[in-house]
Coordinates of C-alpha atoms in Angstrom, one line a residue:
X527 CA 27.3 25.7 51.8
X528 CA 28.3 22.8 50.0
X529 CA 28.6 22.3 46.4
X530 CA 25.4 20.5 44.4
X531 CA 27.1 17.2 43.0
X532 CA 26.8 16.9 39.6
X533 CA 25.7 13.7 37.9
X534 CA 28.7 12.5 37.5
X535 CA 28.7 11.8 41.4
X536 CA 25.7 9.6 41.1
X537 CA 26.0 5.8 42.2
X538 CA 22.3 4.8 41.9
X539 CA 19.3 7.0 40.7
X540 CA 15.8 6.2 40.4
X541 CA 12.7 9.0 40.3
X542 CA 9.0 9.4 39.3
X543 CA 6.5 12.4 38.6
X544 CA 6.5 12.8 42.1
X545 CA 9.8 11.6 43.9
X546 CA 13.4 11.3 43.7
X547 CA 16.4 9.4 45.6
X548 CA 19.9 9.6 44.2
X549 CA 22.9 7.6 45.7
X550 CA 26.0 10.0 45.0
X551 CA 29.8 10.5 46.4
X552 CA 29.7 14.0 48.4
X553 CA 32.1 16.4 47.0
X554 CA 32.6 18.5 49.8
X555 CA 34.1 15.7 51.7
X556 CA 36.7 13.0 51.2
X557 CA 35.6 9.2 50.9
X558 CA 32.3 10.5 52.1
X559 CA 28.8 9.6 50.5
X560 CA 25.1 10.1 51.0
X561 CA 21.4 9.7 49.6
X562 CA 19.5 12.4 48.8
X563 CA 15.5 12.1 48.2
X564 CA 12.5 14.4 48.2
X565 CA 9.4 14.8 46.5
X566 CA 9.0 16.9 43.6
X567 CA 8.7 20.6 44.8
X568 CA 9.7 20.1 48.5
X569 CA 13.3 20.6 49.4
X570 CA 15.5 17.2 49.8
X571 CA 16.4 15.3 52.3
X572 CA 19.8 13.2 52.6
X573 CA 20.9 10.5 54.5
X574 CA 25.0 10.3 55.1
X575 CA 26.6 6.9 54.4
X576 CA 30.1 5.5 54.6
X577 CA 30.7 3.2 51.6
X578 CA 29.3 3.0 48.3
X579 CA 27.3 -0.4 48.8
X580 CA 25.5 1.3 51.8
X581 CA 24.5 4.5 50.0
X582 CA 23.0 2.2 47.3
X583 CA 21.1 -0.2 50.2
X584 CA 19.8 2.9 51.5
X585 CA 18.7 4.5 48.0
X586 CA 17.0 1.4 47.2
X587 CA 15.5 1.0 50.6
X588 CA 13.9 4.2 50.7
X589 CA 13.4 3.9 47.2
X590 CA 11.1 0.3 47.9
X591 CA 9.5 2.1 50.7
X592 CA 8.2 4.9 48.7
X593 CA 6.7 2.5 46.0
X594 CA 5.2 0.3 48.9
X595 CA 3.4 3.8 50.4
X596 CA 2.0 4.9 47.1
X597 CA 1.0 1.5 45.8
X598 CA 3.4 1.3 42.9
X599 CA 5.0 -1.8 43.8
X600 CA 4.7 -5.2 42.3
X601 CA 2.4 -7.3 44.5
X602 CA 4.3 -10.5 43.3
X603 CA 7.2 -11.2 41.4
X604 CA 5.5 -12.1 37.9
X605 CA 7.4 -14.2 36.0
X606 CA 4.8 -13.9 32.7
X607 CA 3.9 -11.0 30.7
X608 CA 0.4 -11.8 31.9
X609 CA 0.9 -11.8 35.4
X610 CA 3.0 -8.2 34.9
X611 CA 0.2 -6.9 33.1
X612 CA -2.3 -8.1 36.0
X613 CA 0.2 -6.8 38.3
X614 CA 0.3 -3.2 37.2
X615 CA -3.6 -2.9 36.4
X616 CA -4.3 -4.3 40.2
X617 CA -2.3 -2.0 41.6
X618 CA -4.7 0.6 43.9
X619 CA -6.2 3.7 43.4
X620 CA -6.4 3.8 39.8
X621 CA -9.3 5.3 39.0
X622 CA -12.2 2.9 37.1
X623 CA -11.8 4.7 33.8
X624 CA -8.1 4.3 33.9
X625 CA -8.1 0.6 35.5
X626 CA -10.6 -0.1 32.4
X627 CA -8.2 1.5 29.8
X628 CA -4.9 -0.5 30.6
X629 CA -7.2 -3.9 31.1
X630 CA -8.3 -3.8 27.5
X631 CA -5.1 -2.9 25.9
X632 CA -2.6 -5.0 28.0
X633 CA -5.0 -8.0 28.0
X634 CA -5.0 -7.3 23.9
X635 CA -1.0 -7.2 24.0
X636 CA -1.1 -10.7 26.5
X637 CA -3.0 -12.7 23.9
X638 CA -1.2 -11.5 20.5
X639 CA 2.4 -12.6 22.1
X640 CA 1.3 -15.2 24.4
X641 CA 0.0 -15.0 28.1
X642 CA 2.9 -17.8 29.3
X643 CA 5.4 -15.8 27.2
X644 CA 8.2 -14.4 29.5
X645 CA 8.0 -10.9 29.7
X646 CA 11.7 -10.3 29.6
X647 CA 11.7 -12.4 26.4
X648 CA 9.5 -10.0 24.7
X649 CA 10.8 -7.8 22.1
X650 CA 10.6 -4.2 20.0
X651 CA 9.6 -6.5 17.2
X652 CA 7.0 -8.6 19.0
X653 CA 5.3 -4.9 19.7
X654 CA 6.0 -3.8 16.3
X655 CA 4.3 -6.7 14.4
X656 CA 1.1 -6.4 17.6
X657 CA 1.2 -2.8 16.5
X658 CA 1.0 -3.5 12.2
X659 CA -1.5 -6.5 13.1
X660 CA -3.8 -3.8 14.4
X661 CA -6.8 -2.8 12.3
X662 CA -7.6 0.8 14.1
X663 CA -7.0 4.1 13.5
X664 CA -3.3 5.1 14.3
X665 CA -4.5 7.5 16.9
X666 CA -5.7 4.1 18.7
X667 CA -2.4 2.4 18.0
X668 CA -0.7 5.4 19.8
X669 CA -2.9 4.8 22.9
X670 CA -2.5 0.8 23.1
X671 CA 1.5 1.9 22.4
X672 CA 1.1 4.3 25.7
X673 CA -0.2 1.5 28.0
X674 CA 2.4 -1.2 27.0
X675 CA 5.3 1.5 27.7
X676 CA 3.5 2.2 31.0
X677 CA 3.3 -1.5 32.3
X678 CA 7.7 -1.8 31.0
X679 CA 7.9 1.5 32.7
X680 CA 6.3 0.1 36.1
X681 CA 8.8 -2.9 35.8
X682 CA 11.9 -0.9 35.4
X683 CA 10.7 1.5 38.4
X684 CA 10.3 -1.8 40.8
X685 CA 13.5 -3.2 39.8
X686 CA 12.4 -6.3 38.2
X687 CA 13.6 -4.9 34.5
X688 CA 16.6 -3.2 33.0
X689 CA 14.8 -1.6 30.0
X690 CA 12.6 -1.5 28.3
X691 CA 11.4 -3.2 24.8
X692 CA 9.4 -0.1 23.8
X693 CA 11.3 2.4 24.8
X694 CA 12.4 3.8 20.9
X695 CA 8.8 3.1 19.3
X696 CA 6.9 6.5 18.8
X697 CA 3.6 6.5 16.6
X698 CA 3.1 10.5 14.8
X699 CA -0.6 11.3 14.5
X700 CA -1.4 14.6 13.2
X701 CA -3.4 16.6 16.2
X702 CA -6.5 17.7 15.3
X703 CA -7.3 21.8 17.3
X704 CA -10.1 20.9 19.4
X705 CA -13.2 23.2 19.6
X706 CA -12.8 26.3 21.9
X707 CA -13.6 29.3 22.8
X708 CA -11.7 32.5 21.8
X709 CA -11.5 35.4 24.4
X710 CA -14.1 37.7 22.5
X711 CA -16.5 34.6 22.3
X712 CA -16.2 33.8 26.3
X713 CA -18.9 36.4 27.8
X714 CA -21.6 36.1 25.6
X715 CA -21.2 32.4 26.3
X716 CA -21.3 32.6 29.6
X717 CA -24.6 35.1 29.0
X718 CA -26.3 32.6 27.4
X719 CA -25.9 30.0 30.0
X720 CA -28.1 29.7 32.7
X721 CA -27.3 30.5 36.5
X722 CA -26.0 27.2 37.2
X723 CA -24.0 26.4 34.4
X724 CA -22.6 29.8 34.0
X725 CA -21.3 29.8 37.4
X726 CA -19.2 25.9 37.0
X727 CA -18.3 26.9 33.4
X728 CA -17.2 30.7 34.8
X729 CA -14.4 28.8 37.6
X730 CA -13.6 26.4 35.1
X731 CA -12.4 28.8 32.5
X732 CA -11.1 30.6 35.0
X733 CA -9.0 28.0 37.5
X734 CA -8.4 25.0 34.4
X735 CA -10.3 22.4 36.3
X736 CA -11.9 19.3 35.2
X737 CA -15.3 18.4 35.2
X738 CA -15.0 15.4 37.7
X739 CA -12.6 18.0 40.1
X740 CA -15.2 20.5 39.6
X741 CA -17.9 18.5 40.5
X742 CA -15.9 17.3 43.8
X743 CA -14.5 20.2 44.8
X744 CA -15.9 20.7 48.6
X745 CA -15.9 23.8 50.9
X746 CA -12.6 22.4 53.1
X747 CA -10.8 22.2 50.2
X748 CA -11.2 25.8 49.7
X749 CA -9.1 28.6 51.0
X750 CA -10.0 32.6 51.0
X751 CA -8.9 34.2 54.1
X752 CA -5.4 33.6 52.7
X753 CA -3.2 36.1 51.7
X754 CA -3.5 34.4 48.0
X755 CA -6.3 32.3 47.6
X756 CA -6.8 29.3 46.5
X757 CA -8.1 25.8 46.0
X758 CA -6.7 22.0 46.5
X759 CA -8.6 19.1 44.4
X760 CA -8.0 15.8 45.8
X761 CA -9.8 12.6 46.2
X762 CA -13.2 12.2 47.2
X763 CA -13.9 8.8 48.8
X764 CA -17.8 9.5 49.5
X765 CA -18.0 9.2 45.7
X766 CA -14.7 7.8 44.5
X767 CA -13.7 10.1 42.7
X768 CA -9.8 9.9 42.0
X769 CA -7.9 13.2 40.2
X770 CA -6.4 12.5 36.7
X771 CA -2.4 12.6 38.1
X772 CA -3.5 12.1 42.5
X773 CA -4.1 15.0 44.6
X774 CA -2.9 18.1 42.8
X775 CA -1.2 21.3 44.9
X776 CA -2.7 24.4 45.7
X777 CA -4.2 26.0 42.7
X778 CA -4.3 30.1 42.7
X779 CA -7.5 31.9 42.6
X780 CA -7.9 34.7 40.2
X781 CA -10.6 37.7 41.7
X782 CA -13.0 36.1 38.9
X783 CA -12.5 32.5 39.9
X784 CA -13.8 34.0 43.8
X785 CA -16.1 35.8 42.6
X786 CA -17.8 32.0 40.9
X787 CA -17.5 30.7 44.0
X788 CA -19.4 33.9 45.8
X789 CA -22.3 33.2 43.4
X790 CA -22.2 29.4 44.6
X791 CA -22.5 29.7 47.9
X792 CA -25.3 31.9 47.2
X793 CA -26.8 29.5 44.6
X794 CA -25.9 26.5 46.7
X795 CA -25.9 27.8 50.9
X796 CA -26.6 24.4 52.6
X797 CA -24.2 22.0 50.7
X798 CA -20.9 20.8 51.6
X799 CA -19.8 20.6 47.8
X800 CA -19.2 23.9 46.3
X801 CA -21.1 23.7 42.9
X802 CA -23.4 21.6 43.3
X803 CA -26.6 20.9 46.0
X804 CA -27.3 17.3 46.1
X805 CA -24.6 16.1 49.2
X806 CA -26.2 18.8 51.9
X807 CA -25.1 19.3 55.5
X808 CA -27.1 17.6 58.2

């Protein structure tokens, strides 16, 4: 078997949350190279290649491809911080919450340094003085931050920057422990809670769902006569509902977490969602 090249073999290298391609000399044979690429969890793939410029043409190909499938590319080459910012909040699939967030924040950005201003010309210290002419609280200042990293982030990815302007600005807000439930304070909650709600609040404590995934989550997305059961939450285009980070992998199902969904199918027998009766089968 051959030997894993270290980084140090690398020629080009670019990667996401979800997929990876790297360009790299092959130390198991002489004057030799390839491209590997996979998506996160799966086992790799790899292309062999004779020279160094074609391992790099096919990383980026592959690379471009990738982008063009999951609709993380640039639609056109933006030559204004505006039309970058436009760029990466038109880009599909975001979810209407999300799209919302980045317009308000990036569109704030655009109009503090200039919406003709080029967006390689801007600065740490353009963001900086944006940042100290803000009159919120810093834990807003931390999310406006997060968006204008995300949109420099998005131009590196597609090529079209080297680096990124806010790459070495953090904001530290103190996090404030949200309200929750301790173990002994679980059951009598879920006493208290009528059938309904006790059954959606039981397989959410139990499988770490969300309410929007909870609320989609259909019967074909459901799996029990496996060996280990479980669940997939994914997209749901008869209400457009979009999951927080895209479809997620299959997520195990604890005896408890079955037992919920037992008590809705019982609660709920004619509907093709699982917690809930108002999309029923014809």
């Amino acid at each position: 078997m051959a030997r894993a090249a270290s980084k140090q073999n690398r020629i080009w290298f670019q990667q996401d949350k979800s997929f990876r391609v790297i360009a790299e000399r092959r130390t198991d044979r002489a004057n030799s190279f390839r491209v590997r690429f996979w998506n996160v969890g799966s086992r790799f793939q790899y292309i062999s290649t004779d020279s160094e410029e074609e391992s790099i043409q096919t990383a980026q190909r592959i690379w471009s491809d990738y982008l063009r499938a999951s609709g993380n590319t640039i639609l056109k080459n933006p030559e204004t911080i505006k039309q970058l910012a436009v760029s990466y909040i038109q880009r599909p699939n975001l979810r209407p919450k999300t799209k919302q967030f980045y317009q308000s924040n990036l569109m704030e950005f655009v109009s503090f340094v200039g919406d003709r201003r080029k967006y390689s010309r801007i600065t740490r210290q353009d963001i900086v003085a944006y940042l100290d002419n803000l009159k919120c609280a810093e834990v807003s200042k931390k999310s406006k931050l997060r968006a204008i990293k995300c949109m420099f982030n998005f131009a590196i990815k597609n090529g079209i920057l080297d680096s990124s302007p806010a790459i070495s600005l953090t904001i530290q807000v103190k996090t404030k422990m949200r309200p929750y439930l301790n173990p002994k304070e679980i059951e009598p909650f879920l006493n208290h809670c009528s059938d309904s709600h006790r059954i959606r609040a039981g397989f959410t404590l139990e499988s770490g769902c969300r309410v929007g995934e909870l609320l989609n989550l259909k019967w074909d997305s459901v799996f029990l006569d496996v060996e280990k059961p479980f669940v997939i939450f994914e997209a749901n285009k008869e209400t457009g509902f979009e999951p927080k980070w895209g479809k997620r992998g299959a997520v195990p199902l604890s005896k408890t977490a079955i037992h919920y969904l037992t008590l809705a199918r019982e609660l709920w027998p004619r509907s093709n969602y699982v917690f809930s009766n108002r999309f029923v089968k014809v």
